[in-house]
Short mmCIF file of C-alpha atoms and ligand atoms in Angstrom, two decimals:
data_model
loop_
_atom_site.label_atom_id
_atom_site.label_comp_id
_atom_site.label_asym_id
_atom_site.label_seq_id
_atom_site.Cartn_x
_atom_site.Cartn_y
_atom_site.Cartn_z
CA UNK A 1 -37.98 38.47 157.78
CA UNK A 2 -35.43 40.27 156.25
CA UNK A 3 -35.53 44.45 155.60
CA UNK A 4 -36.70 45.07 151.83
CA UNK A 5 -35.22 48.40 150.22
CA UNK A 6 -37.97 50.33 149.08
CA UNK A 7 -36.43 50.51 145.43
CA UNK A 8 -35.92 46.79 145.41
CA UNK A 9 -39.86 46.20 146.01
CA UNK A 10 -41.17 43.56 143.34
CA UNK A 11 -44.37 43.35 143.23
CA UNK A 12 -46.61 39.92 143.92
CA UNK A 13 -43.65 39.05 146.88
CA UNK A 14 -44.02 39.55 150.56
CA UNK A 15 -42.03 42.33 151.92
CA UNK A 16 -40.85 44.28 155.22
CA UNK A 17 -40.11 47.66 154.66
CA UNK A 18 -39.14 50.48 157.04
CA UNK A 19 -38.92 54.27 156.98
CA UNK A 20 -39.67 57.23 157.57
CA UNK A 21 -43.21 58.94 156.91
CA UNK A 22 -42.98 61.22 154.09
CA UNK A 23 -46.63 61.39 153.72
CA UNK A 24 -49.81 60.57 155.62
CA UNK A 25 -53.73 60.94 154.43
CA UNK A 26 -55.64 59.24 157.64
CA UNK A 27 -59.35 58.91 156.34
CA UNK A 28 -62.29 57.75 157.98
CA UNK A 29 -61.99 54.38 156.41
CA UNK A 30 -58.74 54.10 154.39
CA UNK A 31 -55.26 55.21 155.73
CA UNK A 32 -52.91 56.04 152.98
CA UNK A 33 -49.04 56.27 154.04
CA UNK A 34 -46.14 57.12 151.88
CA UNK A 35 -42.95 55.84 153.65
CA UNK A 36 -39.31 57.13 152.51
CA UNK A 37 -36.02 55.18 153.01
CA UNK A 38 -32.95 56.15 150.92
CA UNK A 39 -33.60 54.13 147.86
CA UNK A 40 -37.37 55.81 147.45
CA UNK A 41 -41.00 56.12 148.21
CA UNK A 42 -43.90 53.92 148.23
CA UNK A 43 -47.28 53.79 149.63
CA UNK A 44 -49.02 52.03 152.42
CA UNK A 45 -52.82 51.35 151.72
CA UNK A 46 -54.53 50.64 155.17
CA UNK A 47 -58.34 49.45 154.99
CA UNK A 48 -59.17 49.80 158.32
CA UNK A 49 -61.66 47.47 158.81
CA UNK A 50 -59.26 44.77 157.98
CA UNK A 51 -57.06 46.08 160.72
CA UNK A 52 -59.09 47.06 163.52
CA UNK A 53 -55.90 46.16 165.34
CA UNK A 54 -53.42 48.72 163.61
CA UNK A 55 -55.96 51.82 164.19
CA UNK A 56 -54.46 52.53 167.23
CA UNK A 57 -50.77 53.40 166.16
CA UNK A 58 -52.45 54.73 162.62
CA UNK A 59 -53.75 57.58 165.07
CA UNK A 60 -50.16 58.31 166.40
CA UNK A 61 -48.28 57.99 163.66
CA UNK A 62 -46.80 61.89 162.34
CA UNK A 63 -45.03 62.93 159.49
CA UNK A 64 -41.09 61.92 159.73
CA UNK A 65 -41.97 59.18 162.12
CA UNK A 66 -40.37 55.84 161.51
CA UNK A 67 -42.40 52.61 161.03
CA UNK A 68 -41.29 48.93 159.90
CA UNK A 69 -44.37 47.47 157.65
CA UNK A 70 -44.61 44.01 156.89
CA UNK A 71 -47.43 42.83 154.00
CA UNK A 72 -47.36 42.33 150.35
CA UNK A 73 -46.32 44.55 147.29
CA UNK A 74 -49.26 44.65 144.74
CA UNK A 75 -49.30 46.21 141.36
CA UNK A 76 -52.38 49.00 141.16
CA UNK A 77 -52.00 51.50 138.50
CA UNK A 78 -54.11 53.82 140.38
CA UNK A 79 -51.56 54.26 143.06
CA UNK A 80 -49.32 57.40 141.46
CA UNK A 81 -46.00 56.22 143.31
CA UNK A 82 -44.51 53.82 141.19
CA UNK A 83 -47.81 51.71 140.55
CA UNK A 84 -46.82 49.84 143.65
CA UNK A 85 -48.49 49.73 147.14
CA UNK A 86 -48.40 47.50 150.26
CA UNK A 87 -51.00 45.73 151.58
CA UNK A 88 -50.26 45.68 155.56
CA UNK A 89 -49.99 42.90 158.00
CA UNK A 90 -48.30 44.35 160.76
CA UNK A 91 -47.03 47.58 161.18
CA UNK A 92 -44.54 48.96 163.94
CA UNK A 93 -44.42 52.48 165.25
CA UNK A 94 -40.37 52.83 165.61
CA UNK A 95 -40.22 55.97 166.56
CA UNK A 96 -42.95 59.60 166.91
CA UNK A 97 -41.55 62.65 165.28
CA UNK A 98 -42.49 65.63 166.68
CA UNK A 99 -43.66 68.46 164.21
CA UNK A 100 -41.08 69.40 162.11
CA UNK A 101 -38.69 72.22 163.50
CA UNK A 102 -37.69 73.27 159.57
CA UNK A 103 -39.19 72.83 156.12
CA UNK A 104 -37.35 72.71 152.78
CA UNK A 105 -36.70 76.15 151.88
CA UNK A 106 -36.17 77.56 155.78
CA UNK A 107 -33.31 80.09 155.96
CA UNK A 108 -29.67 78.01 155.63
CA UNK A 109 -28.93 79.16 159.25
CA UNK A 110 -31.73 76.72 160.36
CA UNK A 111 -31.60 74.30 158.28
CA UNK A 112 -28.14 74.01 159.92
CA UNK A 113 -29.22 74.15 163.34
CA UNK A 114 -31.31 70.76 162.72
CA UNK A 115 -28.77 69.01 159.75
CA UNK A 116 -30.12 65.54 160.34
CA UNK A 117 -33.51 67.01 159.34
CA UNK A 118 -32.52 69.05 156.20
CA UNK A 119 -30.62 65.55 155.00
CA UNK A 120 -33.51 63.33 154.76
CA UNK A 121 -34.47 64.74 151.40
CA UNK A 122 -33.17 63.43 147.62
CA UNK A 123 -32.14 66.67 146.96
CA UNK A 124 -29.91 66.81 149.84
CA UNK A 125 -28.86 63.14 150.10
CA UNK A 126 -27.55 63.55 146.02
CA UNK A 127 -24.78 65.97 147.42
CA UNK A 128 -23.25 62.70 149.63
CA UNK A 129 -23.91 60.08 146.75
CA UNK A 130 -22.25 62.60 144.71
CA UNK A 131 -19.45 62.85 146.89
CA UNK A 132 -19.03 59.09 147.52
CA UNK A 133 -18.92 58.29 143.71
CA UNK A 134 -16.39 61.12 142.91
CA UNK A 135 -13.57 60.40 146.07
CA UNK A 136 -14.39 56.65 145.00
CA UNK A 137 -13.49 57.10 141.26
CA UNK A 138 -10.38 59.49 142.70
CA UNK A 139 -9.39 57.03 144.63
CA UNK A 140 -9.73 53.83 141.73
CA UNK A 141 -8.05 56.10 139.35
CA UNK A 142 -4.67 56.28 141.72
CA UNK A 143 -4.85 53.25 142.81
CA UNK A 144 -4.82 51.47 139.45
CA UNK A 145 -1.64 53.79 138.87
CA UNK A 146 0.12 52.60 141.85
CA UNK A 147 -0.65 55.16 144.29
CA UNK A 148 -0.62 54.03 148.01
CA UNK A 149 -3.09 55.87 150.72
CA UNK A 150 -1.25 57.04 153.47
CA UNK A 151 -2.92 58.74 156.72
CA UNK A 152 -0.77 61.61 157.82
CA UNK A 153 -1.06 63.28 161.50
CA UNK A 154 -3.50 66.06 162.00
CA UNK A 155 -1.80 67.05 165.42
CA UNK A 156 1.44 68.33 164.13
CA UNK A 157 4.06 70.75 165.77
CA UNK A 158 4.41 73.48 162.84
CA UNK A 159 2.43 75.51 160.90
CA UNK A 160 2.70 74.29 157.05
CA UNK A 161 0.74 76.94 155.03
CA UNK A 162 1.91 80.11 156.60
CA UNK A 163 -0.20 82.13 154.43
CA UNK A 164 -3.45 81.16 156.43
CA UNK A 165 -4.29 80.98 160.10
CA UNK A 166 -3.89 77.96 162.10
CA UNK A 167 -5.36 77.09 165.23
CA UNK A 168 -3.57 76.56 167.87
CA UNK A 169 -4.11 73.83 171.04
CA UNK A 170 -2.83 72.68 174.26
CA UNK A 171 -0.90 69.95 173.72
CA UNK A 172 0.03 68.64 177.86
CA UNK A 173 2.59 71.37 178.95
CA UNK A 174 3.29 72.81 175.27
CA UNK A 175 1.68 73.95 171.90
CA UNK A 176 0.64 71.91 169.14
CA UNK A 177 -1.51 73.15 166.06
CA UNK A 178 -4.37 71.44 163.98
CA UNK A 179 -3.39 70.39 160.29
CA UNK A 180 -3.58 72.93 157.85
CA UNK A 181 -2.59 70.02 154.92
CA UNK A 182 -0.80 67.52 154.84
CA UNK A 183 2.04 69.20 153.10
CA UNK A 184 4.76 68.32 154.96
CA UNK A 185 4.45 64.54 155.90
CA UNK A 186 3.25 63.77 151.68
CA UNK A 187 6.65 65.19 150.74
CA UNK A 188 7.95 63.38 153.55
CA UNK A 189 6.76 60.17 152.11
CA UNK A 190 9.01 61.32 149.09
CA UNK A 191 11.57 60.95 150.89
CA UNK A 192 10.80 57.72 152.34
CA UNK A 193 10.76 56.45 148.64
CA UNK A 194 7.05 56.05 148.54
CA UNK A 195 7.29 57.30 145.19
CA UNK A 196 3.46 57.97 144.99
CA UNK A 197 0.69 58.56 147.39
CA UNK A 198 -3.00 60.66 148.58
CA UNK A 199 -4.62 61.19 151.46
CA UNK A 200 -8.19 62.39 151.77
CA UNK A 201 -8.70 63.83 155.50
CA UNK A 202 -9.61 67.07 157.13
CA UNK A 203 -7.89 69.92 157.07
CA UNK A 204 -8.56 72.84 159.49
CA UNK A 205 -7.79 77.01 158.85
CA UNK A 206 -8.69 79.36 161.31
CA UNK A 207 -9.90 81.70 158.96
CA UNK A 208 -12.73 84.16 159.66
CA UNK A 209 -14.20 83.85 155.98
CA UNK A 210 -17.53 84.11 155.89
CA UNK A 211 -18.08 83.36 152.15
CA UNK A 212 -19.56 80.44 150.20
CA UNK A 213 -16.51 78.96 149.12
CA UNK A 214 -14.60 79.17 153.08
CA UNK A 215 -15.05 76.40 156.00
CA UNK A 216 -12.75 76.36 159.20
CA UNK A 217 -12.69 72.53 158.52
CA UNK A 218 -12.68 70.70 154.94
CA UNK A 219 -12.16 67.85 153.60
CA UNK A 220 -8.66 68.05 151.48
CA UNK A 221 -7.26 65.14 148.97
CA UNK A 222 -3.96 65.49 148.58
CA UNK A 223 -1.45 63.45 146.21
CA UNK A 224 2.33 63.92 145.71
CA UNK A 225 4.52 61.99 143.29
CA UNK A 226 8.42 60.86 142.50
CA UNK A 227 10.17 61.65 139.55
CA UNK A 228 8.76 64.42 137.80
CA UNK A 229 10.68 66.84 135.10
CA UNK A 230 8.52 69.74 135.82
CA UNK A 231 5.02 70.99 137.32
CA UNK A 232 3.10 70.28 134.38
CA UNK A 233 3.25 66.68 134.45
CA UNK A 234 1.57 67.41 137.91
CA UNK A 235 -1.15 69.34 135.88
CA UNK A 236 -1.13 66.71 133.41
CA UNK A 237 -1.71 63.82 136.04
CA UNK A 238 -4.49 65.93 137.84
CA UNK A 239 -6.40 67.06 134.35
CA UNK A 240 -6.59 63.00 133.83
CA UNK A 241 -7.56 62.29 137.13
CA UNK A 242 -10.33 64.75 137.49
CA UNK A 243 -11.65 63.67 133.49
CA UNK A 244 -12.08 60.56 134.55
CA UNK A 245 -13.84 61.43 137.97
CA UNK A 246 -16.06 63.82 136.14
CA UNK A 247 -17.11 60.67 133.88
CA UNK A 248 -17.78 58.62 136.44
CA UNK A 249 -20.13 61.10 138.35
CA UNK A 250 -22.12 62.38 134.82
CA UNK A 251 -22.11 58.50 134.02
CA UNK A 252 -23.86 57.96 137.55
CA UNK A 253 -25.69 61.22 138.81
CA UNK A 254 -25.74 63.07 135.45
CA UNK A 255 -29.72 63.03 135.06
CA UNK A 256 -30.21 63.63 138.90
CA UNK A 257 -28.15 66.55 139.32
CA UNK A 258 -30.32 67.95 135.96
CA UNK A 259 -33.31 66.72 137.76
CA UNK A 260 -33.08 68.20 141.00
CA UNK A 261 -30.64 70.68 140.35
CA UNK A 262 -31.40 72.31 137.25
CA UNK A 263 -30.13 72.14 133.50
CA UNK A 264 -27.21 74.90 134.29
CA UNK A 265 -25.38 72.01 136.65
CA UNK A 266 -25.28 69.61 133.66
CA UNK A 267 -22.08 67.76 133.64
CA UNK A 268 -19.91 67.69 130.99
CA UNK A 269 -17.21 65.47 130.86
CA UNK A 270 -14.08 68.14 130.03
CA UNK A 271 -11.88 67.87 126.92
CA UNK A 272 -7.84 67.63 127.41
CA UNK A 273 -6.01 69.33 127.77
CA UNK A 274 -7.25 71.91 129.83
CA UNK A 275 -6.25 75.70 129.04
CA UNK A 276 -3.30 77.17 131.14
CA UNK A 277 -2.97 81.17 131.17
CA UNK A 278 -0.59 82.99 133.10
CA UNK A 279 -1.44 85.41 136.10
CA UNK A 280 -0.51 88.66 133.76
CA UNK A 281 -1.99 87.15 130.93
CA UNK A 282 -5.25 86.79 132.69
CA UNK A 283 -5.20 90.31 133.76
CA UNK A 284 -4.80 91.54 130.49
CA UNK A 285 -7.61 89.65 129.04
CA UNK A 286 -10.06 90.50 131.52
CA UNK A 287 -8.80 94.51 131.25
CA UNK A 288 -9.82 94.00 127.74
CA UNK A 289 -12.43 91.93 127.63
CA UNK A 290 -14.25 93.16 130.53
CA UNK A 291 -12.39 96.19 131.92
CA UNK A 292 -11.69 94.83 134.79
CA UNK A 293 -8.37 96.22 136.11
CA UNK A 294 -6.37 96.28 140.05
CA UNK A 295 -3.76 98.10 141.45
CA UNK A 296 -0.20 96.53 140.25
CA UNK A 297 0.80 96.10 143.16
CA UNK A 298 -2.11 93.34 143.33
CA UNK A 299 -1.27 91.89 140.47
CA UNK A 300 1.00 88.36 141.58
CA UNK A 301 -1.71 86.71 142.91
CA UNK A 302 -5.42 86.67 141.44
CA UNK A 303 -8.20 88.49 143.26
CA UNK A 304 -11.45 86.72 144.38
CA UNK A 305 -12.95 88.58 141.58
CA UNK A 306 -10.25 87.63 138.53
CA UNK A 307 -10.76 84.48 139.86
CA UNK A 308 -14.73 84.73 139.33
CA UNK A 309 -14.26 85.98 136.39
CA UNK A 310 -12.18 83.18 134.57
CA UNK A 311 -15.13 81.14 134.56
CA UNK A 312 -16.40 83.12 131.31
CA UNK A 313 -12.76 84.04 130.42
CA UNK A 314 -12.75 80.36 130.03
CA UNK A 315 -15.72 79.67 128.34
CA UNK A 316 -15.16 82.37 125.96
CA UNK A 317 -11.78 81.34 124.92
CA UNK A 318 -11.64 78.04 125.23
CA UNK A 319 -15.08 76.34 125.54
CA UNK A 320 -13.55 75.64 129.01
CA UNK A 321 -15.29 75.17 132.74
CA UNK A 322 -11.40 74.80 133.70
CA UNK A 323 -8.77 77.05 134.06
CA UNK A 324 -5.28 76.28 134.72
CA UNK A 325 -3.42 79.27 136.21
CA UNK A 326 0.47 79.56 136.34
CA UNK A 327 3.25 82.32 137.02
CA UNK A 328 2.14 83.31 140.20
CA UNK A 329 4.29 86.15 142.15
CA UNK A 330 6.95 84.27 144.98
CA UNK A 331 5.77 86.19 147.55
CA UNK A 332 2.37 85.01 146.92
CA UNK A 333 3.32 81.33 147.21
CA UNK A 334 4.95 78.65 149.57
CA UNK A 335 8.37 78.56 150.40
CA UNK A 336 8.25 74.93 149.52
CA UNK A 337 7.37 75.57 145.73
CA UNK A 338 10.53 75.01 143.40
CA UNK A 339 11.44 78.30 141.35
CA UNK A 340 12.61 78.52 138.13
CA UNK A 341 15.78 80.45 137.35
CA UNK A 342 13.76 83.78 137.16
CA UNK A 343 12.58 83.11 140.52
CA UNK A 344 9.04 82.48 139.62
CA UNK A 345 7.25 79.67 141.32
CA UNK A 346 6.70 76.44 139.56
CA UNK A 347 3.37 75.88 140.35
CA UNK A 348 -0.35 76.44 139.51
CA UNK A 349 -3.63 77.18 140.57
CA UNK A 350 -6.36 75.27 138.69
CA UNK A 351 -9.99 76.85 138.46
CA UNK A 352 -13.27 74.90 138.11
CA UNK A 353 -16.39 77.43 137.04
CA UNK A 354 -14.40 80.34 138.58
CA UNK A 355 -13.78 78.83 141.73
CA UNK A 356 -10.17 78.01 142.70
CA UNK A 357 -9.85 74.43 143.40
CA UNK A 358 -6.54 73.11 143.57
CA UNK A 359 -3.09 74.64 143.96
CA UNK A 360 -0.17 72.73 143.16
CA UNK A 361 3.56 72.02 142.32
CA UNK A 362 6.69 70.88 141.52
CA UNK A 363 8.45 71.02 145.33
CA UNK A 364 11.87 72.29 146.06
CA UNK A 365 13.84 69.12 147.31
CA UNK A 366 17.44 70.14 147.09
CA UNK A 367 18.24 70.98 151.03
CA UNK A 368 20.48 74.05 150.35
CA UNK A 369 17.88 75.86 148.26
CA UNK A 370 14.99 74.99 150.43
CA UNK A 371 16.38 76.02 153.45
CA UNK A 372 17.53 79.36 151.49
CA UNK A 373 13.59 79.84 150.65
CA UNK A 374 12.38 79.32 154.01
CA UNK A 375 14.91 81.86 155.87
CA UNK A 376 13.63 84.15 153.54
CA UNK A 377 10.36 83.53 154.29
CA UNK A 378 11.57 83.72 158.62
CA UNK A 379 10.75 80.61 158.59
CA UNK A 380 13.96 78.75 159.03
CA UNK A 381 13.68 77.44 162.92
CA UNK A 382 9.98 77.01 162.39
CA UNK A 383 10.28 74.18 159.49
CA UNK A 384 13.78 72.66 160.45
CA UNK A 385 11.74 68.99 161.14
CA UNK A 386 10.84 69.32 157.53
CA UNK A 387 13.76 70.58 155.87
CA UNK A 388 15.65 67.62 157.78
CA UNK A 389 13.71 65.36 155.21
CA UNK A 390 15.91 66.31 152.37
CA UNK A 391 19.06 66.01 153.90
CA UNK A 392 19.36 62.35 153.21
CA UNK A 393 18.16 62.14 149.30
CA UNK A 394 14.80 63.42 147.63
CA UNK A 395 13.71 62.21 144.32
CA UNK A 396 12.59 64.99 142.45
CA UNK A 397 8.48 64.99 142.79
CA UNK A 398 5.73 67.56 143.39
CA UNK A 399 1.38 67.25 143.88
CA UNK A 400 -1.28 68.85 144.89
CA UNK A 401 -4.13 69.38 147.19
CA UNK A 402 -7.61 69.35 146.02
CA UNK A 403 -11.17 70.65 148.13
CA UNK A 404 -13.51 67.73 147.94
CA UNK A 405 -15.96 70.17 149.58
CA UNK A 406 -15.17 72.71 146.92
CA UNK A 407 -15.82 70.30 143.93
CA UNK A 408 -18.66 69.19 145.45
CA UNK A 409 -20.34 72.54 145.83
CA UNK A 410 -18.90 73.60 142.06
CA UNK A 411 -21.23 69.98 140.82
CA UNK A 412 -24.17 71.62 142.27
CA UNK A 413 -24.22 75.46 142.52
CA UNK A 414 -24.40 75.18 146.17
CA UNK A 415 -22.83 76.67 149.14
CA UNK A 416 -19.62 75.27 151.42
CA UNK A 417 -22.40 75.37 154.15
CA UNK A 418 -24.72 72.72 152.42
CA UNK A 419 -21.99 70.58 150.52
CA UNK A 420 -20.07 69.75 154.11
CA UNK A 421 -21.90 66.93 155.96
CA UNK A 422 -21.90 69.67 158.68
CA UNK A 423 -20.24 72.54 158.15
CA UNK A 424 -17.55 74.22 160.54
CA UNK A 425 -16.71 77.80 160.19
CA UNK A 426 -16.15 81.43 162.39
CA UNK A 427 -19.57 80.85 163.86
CA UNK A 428 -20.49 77.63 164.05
CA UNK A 429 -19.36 74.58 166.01
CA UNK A 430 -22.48 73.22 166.54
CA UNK A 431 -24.35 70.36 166.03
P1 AMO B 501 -4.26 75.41 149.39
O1 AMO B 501 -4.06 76.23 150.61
O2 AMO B 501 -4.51 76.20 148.13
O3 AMO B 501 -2.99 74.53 149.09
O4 AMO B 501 -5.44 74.39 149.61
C1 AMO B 501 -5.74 73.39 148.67
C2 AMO B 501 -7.21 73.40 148.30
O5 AMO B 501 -8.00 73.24 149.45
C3 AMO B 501 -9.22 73.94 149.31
N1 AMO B 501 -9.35 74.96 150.38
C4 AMO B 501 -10.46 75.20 151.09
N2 AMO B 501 -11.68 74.64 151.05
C5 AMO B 501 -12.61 75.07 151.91
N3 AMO B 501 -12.39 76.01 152.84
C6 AMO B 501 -11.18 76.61 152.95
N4 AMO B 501 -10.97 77.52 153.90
C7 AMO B 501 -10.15 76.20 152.04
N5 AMO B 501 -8.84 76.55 151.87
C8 AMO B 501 -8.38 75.79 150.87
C9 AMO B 501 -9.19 74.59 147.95
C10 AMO B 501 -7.72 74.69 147.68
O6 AMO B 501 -7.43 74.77 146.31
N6 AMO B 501 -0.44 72.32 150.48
C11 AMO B 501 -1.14 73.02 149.41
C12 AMO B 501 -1.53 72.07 148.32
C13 AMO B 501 -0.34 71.51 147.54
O7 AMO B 501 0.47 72.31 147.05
O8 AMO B 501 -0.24 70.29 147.43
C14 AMO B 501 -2.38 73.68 149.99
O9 AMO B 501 -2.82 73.41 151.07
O10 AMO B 501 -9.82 73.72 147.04
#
């Protein structure tokens, strides 16, 4: 007989179901189990002197344990769960839990330590349906605009974000480093007259954040396109993409995220286009607005705290969750990002509910200038495999990287630590 999802259960038809125990009343002549698979609960009504056989594994049988019941759904609208319950034939102990090691609301740090435990509840399992519904509508979205997935190395022999740490390996008698992006090899499929393409893969950063927003490993999806006139078709493409994602997952998990999150994680699909402010002119607002000021000298790049702050800056302005943010100091960006005459990068940061979660731009792919930017940077020797990839024609093109981790945690109000499957950072390598 074949395996019946417990949220496909009709009743009057014979079933198999299988699970794990959510719940388990074991009385002196009824047994009453609740068993859990991913698609929902329903209850197991044992009359035990119907099954003198079965009284045997009832007695063994422990919360979280897995069991396979075969019998028939019946309607009873005394049964709270659904108005459903199964009337046993056979049951199977799969497997014998042992007492829980963590409950729902133990400290994150253990609920880490035992991950496969601290998944097996709705609220938890919403943050990967989530996540599966919003990289598949990213992906649909590109490739409907001819996009082609490409799968990029994540052993590579230089580091391409020089602003943050990279780890370093053995690689037989020399060095090789873990993937801090893609960068590199998406431009490089520029070059190879691609045209258009994303990636979604992990990324690594040996950075020793310990904040909610900062994992050693994430999950980055990266695009890069052809034939652009400047960066802000790259915002334009990425404010179209996301609307659409954002659609997809209120159109899907909308209610549940309410439900088990709360009201305050409502989605709301966001109207176009979104606002774009300057780096100076978000300082000034903010000064004003909230008198919130930094050194000058601090003033190219935004601070973790202008950057918090832009969530109501953006709300209060613009009715916005988003914030696009351009004009960034050069020596607060990559080498690779084109500059305008004035020397400022043409690029962008773009903000979700004061959490940074893109950066983007148009590229520099005329070989002369590039190599110009990354001497400057000392980085000439470091990147000559890469700058070699414009010495033979570029189209024009630029992209960006977005954290699928990040969005995910943004949907919810969660942490990095819960919205990663398991989570990788300074401390933690385990399970
Ligand atoms: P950047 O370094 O800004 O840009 O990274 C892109 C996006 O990746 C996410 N992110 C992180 N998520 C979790 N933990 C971290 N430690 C972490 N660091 C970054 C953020 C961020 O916006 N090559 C460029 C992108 C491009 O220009 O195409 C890059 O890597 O969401």
């Amino acid at each position: 007989m074949e395996r019946t999802r417990v949220a496909d259960i009709v009743p009057g038809t014979k079933v198999k179901i299988s699970g794990f125990v959510e719940n388990f009343r074991n009385k002196r002549t009824m047994a009453f189990i609740v068993v859990r698979d991913i698609t929902g609960k329903i209850q197991v009504t044992v009359v035990k002197e119907e099954h003198p056989g079965m009284l045997a594994d009832i007695d063994r049988i422990t919360l979280d344990s897995v069991i396979t019941v075969e019998g028939t759904a019946v309607a009873n609208d005394y049964v709270k769960l659904g108005g459903i319950e199964i009337i046993p034939e056979t049951l199977k102990i799969e497997s014998v839990a042992d007492a829980l090691p963590i409950k729902e609301d133990s400290a994150i740090d253990s609920r880490l330590d035992y991950r496969w435990i601290d998944l097996r509840t709705e609220k938890n399992t919403l943050i990967f349906r989530l996540q599966t519904e919003m990289t598949a509508a990213l992906r649909d979205w590109l490739l409907e605009r001819n996009f082609l997935e490409f799968h990029s190395p994540k052993i590579i022999g230089a580091a391409s974000e020089s602003g943050s740490e990279v780890f370093r390996l053995d690689y037989f008698d020399g060095n090789a480093y873990l993937a801090q992006s893609p960068q590199f090899y998406k431009q490089m499929a520029m070059a190879a007259g691609f045209e258009r393409v994303f990636e979604c893969a992990p990324v690594f950063r040996a950075e020793k954040s310990y904040t909610r927003k900062h994992a050693t490993e994430f999950t980055g999806f990266d695009l890069e396109f052809s034939y652009i006139d400047s960066f802000r078709d790259v915002m334009k493409l990425e404010e179209e993409m996301l609307t659409y994602m954002i659609g997809r997952v209120a159109e899907k998990f909308g209610d549940d995220i309410v439900r088990l999150y709360g009201e305050e994680y409502r989605v709301t699909v966001p109207e176009k286009p979104f606002p774009v402010m300057t780096v100076a002119e978000i300082y000034e607002e903010e000064e004003k607005r909230y008198g919130y000021t930094v050194p000058e000298s601090e003033k190219g790049d935004l601070t973790t705290d202008a950057e918090h702050l832009t969530y109501r800056l953006a709300k209060e302005l613009f009715g916005s969750e988003f914030m696009f943010v351009t004009d960034f100091a050069s020596d607060k960006r990559p080498f690779y990002h084109m500059r305008d005459e004035r020397g400022v990068p043409q690029g962008f940061d773009l903000i979700w509910r004061g959490t940074e979660i893109t950066s983007g731009s148009q590229r520099e792919h005329r070989y002369d200038v590039l190599c110009r930017n990354a001497a400057e940077k000392g980085l000439a020797e470091d990147v000559k495999f890469y700058t070699e990839f414009f010495r033979y024609g570029c189209p024009p093109h630029g992209g960006f990287g977005l954290g699928i981790d990040r969005l995910t945690m943004l949907f919810l109000g969660i942490s990095i630590k819960e919205a990663e499957f398991i989570f990788r950072g300074p401390d933690r390598l385990t399970p």
